[in-house]
Amino acid sequence: QLQLDESGGGSVQAGGSLRLSCAESEPIEGVPVCMAWFRQAPGTEREGVAAIYTKSGSRSYGDSATGRFTISQDPAKNTVYLQMNSLKLEDTAIYFCAAHYRGSICRLSPSTDYDYWGQGTQVTVSS
């Protein structure tokens, strides 16, 4: 099954920045319709952070990301990025990349829209 590979996680002080990347681990025939980032902190539900409709570049953000995070893409590489600025302690979580290749809907909920997931990358924000 296709997997997605995330990179760019790590530890950063509050107020700092990180850039996450997500790419297909194996190239496939077809273009993802929607690619997104989710996150999950211990003891919490998985939360939608940002999504991008690859055909138009239209973006949507969860409340926690609005104004601080930016999702972007490189369509030629089927790669998506998440630029995270002004990081807060509460941004600490495992960040997951997700994608689906069908239909025309691109939204952050429900997460069951997404067929393919990465293994996750840890982001830790400290004071």
JSON list of C-alpha atoms in Angstrom, two decimals, residues 1-107:
[
{"chain": "A", "resi": 1, "resn": "GLN", "atom": "CA", "xyz": [0.00, 0.00, 0.00]},
{"chain": "A", "resi": 2, "resn": "LEU", "atom": "CA", "xyz": [1.19, 3.45, -0.77]},
{"chain": "A", "resi": 3, "resn": "GLN", "atom": "CA", "xyz": [2.76, 5.19, 2.15]},
{"chain": "A", "resi": 4, "resn": "LEU", "atom": "CA", "xyz": [3.59, 8.79, 2.68]},
{"chain": "A", "resi": 5, "resn": "ASP", "atom": "CA", "xyz": [6.86, 9.88, 4.17]},
{"chain": "A", "resi": 6, "resn": "GLU", "atom": "CA", "xyz": [7.00, 12.86, 6.49]},
{"chain": "A", "resi": 7, "resn": "SER", "atom": "CA", "xyz": [10.14, 14.73, 7.47]},
{"chain": "A", "resi": 8, "resn": "GLY", "atom": "CA", "xyz": [11.12, 17.93, 9.22]},
{"chain": "A", "resi": 9, "resn": "GLY", "atom": "CA", "xyz": [9.86, 17.30, 12.71]},
{"chain": "A", "resi": 10, "resn": "GLY", "atom": "CA", "xyz": [11.99, 18.00, 15.74]},
{"chain": "A", "resi": 11, "resn": "SER", "atom": "CA", "xyz": [12.35, 20.11, 18.84]},
{"chain": "A", "resi": 12, "resn": "VAL", "atom": "CA", "xyz": [12.03, 23.86, 18.87]},
{"chain": "A", "resi": 13, "resn": "GLN", "atom": "CA", "xyz": [11.54, 26.59, 21.42]},
{"chain": "A", "resi": 14, "resn": "ALA", "atom": "CA", "xyz": [8.26, 28.41, 21.70]},
{"chain": "A", "resi": 15, "resn": "GLY", "atom": "CA", "xyz": [8.05, 31.14, 19.09]},
{"chain": "A", "resi": 16, "resn": "GLY", "atom": "CA", "xyz": [10.23, 29.24, 16.68]},
{"chain": "A", "resi": 17, "resn": "SER", "atom": "CA", "xyz": [9.48, 27.69, 13.32]},
{"chain": "A", "resi": 18, "resn": "LEU", "atom": "CA", "xyz": [9.56, 24.31, 11.64]},
{"chain": "A", "resi": 19, "resn": "ARG", "atom": "CA", "xyz": [8.83, 23.13, 8.13]},
{"chain": "A", "resi": 20, "resn": "LEU", "atom": "CA", "xyz": [7.38, 19.69, 7.58]},
{"chain": "A", "resi": 21, "resn": "SER", "atom": "CA", "xyz": [7.50, 17.87, 4.27]},
{"chain": "A", "resi": 22, "resn": "CYS", "atom": "CA", "xyz": [5.47, 14.96, 2.96]},
{"chain": "A", "resi": 23, "resn": "ALA", "atom": "CA", "xyz": [6.04, 12.96, -0.19]},
{"chain": "A", "resi": 24, "resn": "GLU", "atom": "CA", "xyz": [4.90, 9.67, -1.65]},
{"chain": "A", "resi": 25, "resn": "SER", "atom": "CA", "xyz": [7.28, 6.90, -0.68]},
{"chain": "A", "resi": 26, "resn": "GLU", "atom": "CA", "xyz": [6.66, 5.31, -4.07]},
{"chain": "A", "resi": 27, "resn": "PRO", "atom": "CA", "xyz": [5.47, 7.14, -7.17]},
{"chain": "A", "resi": 28, "resn": "ILE", "atom": "CA", "xyz": [2.11, 5.94, -8.41]},
{"chain": "A", "resi": 29, "resn": "GLU", "atom": "CA", "xyz": [-0.04, 6.53, -11.42]},
{"chain": "A", "resi": 30, "resn": "GLY", "atom": "CA", "xyz": [-2.39, 9.32, -10.57]},
{"chain": "A", "resi": 31, "resn": "VAL", "atom": "CA", "xyz": [-2.39, 12.61, -8.76]},
{"chain": "A", "resi": 32, "resn": "PRO", "atom": "CA", "xyz": [-3.60, 13.09, -5.23]},
{"chain": "A", "resi": 33, "resn": "VAL", "atom": "CA", "xyz": [-6.82, 15.09, -5.07]},
{"chain": "A", "resi": 34, "resn": "CYS", "atom": "CA", "xyz": [-6.24, 16.32, -1.57]},
{"chain": "A", "resi": 35, "resn": "MET", "atom": "CA", "xyz": [-3.27, 16.31, 0.77]},
{"chain": "A", "resi": 36, "resn": "ALA", "atom": "CA", "xyz": [-3.46, 17.31, 4.39]},
{"chain": "A", "resi": 37, "resn": "TRP", "atom": "CA", "xyz": [-1.76, 17.48, 7.74]},
{"chain": "A", "resi": 38, "resn": "PHE", "atom": "CA", "xyz": [-3.24, 16.17, 10.95]},
{"chain": "A", "resi": 39, "resn": "ARG", "atom": "CA", "xyz": [-1.80, 16.05, 14.44]},
{"chain": "A", "resi": 40, "resn": "GLN", "atom": "CA", "xyz": [-2.37, 14.12, 17.60]},
{"chain": "A", "resi": 41, "resn": "ALA", "atom": "CA", "xyz": [-1.12, 14.86, 21.07]},
{"chain": "A", "resi": 42, "resn": "PRO", "atom": "CA", "xyz": [-1.16, 12.22, 23.82]},
{"chain": "A", "resi": 43, "resn": "GLY", "atom": "CA", "xyz": [-4.66, 11.64, 25.16]},
{"chain": "A", "resi": 44, "resn": "THR", "atom": "CA", "xyz": [-6.35, 13.71, 22.47]},
{"chain": "A", "resi": 45, "resn": "GLU", "atom": "CA", "xyz": [-8.26, 13.08, 19.27]},
{"chain": "A", "resi": 46, "resn": "ARG", "atom": "CA", "xyz": [-6.55, 13.42, 15.92]},
{"chain": "A", "resi": 47, "resn": "GLU", "atom": "CA", "xyz": [-6.99, 17.00, 14.75]},
{"chain": "A", "resi": 48, "resn": "GLY", "atom": "CA", "xyz": [-7.04, 18.38, 11.23]},
{"chain": "A", "resi": 49, "resn": "VAL", "atom": "CA", "xyz": [-4.41, 21.09, 10.78]},
{"chain": "A", "resi": 50, "resn": "ALA", "atom": "CA", "xyz": [-4.41, 22.05, 7.11]},
{"chain": "A", "resi": 51, "resn": "ALA", "atom": "CA", "xyz": [-5.47, 20.68, 3.74]},
{"chain": "A", "resi": 52, "resn": "ILE", "atom": "CA", "xyz": [-4.80, 21.60, 0.15]},
{"chain": "A", "resi": 53, "resn": "TYR", "atom": "CA", "xyz": [-6.86, 20.73, -2.93]},
{"chain": "A", "resi": 54, "resn": "THR", "atom": "CA", "xyz": [-4.07, 19.94, -5.31]},
{"chain": "A", "resi": 55, "resn": "LYS", "atom": "CA", "xyz": [-5.86, 20.88, -8.53]},
{"chain": "A", "resi": 56, "resn": "SER", "atom": "CA", "xyz": [-6.58, 24.47, -7.57]},
{"chain": "A", "resi": 57, "resn": "GLY", "atom": "CA", "xyz": [-4.28, 25.04, -4.61]},
{"chain": "A", "resi": 58, "resn": "SER", "atom": "CA", "xyz": [-7.26, 25.93, -2.46]},
{"chain": "A", "resi": 59, "resn": "ARG", "atom": "CA", "xyz": [-6.38, 25.62, 1.23]},
{"chain": "A", "resi": 60, "resn": "SER", "atom": "CA", "xyz": [-8.24, 25.12, 4.46]},
{"chain": "A", "resi": 61, "resn": "TYR", "atom": "CA", "xyz": [-6.99, 25.36, 8.01]},
{"chain": "A", "resi": 62, "resn": "GLY", "atom": "CA", "xyz": [-8.02, 24.21, 11.41]},
{"chain": "A", "resi": 63, "resn": "ASP", "atom": "CA", "xyz": [-8.56, 26.82, 14.10]},
{"chain": "A", "resi": 64, "resn": "SER", "atom": "CA", "xyz": [-5.24, 26.05, 15.74]},
{"chain": "A", "resi": 65, "resn": "ALA", "atom": "CA", "xyz": [-3.31, 26.67, 12.53]},
{"chain": "A", "resi": 66, "resn": "THR", "atom": "CA", "xyz": [-4.98, 29.76, 11.16]},
{"chain": "A", "resi": 67, "resn": "GLY", "atom": "CA", "xyz": [-2.62, 32.69, 10.95]},
{"chain": "A", "resi": 68, "resn": "ARG", "atom": "CA", "xyz": [0.47, 30.73, 11.97]},
{"chain": "A", "resi": 69, "resn": "PHE", "atom": "CA", "xyz": [0.75, 27.72, 9.65]},
{"chain": "A", "resi": 70, "resn": "THR", "atom": "CA", "xyz": [0.88, 27.59, 5.88]},
{"chain": "A", "resi": 71, "resn": "ILE", "atom": "CA", "xyz": [0.31, 24.54, 3.71]},
{"chain": "A", "resi": 72, "resn": "SER", "atom": "CA", "xyz": [1.85, 24.49, 0.26]},
{"chain": "A", "resi": 73, "resn": "GLN", "atom": "CA", "xyz": [2.60, 22.00, -2.47]},
{"chain": "A", "resi": 74, "resn": "ASP", "atom": "CA", "xyz": [4.96, 21.06, -5.22]},
{"chain": "A", "resi": 75, "resn": "PRO", "atom": "CA", "xyz": [2.61, 19.39, -7.72]},
{"chain": "A", "resi": 76, "resn": "ALA", "atom": "CA", "xyz": [5.46, 18.11, -9.85]},
{"chain": "A", "resi": 77, "resn": "LYS", "atom": "CA", "xyz": [6.67, 16.03, -6.92]},
{"chain": "A", "resi": 78, "resn": "ASN", "atom": "CA", "xyz": [3.30, 15.23, -5.28]},
{"chain": "A", "resi": 79, "resn": "THR", "atom": "CA", "xyz": [4.82, 16.81, -2.20]},
{"chain": "A", "resi": 80, "resn": "VAL", "atom": "CA", "xyz": [3.15, 18.94, 0.42]},
{"chain": "A", "resi": 81, "resn": "TYR", "atom": "CA", "xyz": [4.73, 21.17, 3.04]},
{"chain": "A", "resi": 82, "resn": "LEU", "atom": "CA", "xyz": [3.59, 22.66, 6.32]},
{"chain": "A", "resi": 83, "resn": "GLN", "atom": "CA", "xyz": [5.37, 25.83, 7.40]},
{"chain": "A", "resi": 84, "resn": "MET", "atom": "CA", "xyz": [4.75, 26.35, 11.09]},
{"chain": "A", "resi": 85, "resn": "ASN", "atom": "CA", "xyz": [5.60, 29.70, 12.63]},
{"chain": "A", "resi": 86, "resn": "SER", "atom": "CA", "xyz": [5.12, 31.17, 16.10]},
{"chain": "A", "resi": 87, "resn": "LEU", "atom": "CA", "xyz": [5.01, 27.70, 17.57]},
{"chain": "A", "resi": 88, "resn": "LYS", "atom": "CA", "xyz": [3.37, 27.25, 20.94]},
{"chain": "A", "resi": 89, "resn": "LEU", "atom": "CA", "xyz": [3.72, 24.62, 23.63]},
{"chain": "A", "resi": 90, "resn": "GLU", "atom": "CA", "xyz": [0.30, 23.28, 22.68]},
{"chain": "A", "resi": 91, "resn": "ASP", "atom": "CA", "xyz": [1.52, 22.55, 19.15]},
{"chain": "A", "resi": 92, "resn": "THR", "atom": "CA", "xyz": [3.49, 19.62, 20.55]},
{"chain": "A", "resi": 93, "resn": "ALA", "atom": "CA", "xyz": [2.14, 16.51, 18.85]},
{"chain": "A", "resi": 94, "resn": "ILE", "atom": "CA", "xyz": [2.80, 13.86, 16.27]},
{"chain": "A", "resi": 95, "resn": "TYR", "atom": "CA", "xyz": [2.05, 15.32, 12.86]},
{"chain": "A", "resi": 96, "resn": "PHE", "atom": "CA", "xyz": [0.67, 13.06, 10.16]},
{"chain": "A", "resi": 97, "resn": "CYS", "atom": "CA", "xyz": [0.46, 13.56, 6.44]},
{"chain": "A", "resi": 98, "resn": "ALA", "atom": "CA", "xyz": [-2.59, 12.18, 4.64]},
{"chain": "A", "resi": 99, "resn": "ALA", "atom": "CA", "xyz": [-3.87, 12.02, 1.08]},
{"chain": "A", "resi": 100, "resn": "HIS", "atom": "CA", "xyz": [-6.70, 10.75, -1.03]},
{"chain": "A", "resi": 101, "resn": "TYR", "atom": "CA", "xyz": [-6.91, 10.24, -4.78]},
{"chain": "A", "resi": 102, "resn": "ARG", "atom": "CA", "xyz": [-10.65, 10.17, -5.47]},
{"chain": "A", "resi": 103, "resn": "GLY", "atom": "CA", "xyz": [-13.55, 12.55, -5.83]},
{"chain": "A", "resi": 104, "resn": "SER", "atom": "CA", "xyz": [-13.30, 16.30, -5.57]},
{"chain": "A", "resi": 105, "resn": "ILE", "atom": "CA", "xyz": [-13.77, 17.00, -1.89]},
{"chain": "A", "resi": 106, "resn": "CYS", "atom": "CA", "xyz": [-10.91, 18.30, 0.19]},
{"chain": "A", "resi": 107, "resn": "ARG", "atom": "CA", "xyz": [-11.71, 18.91, 3.84]}
]
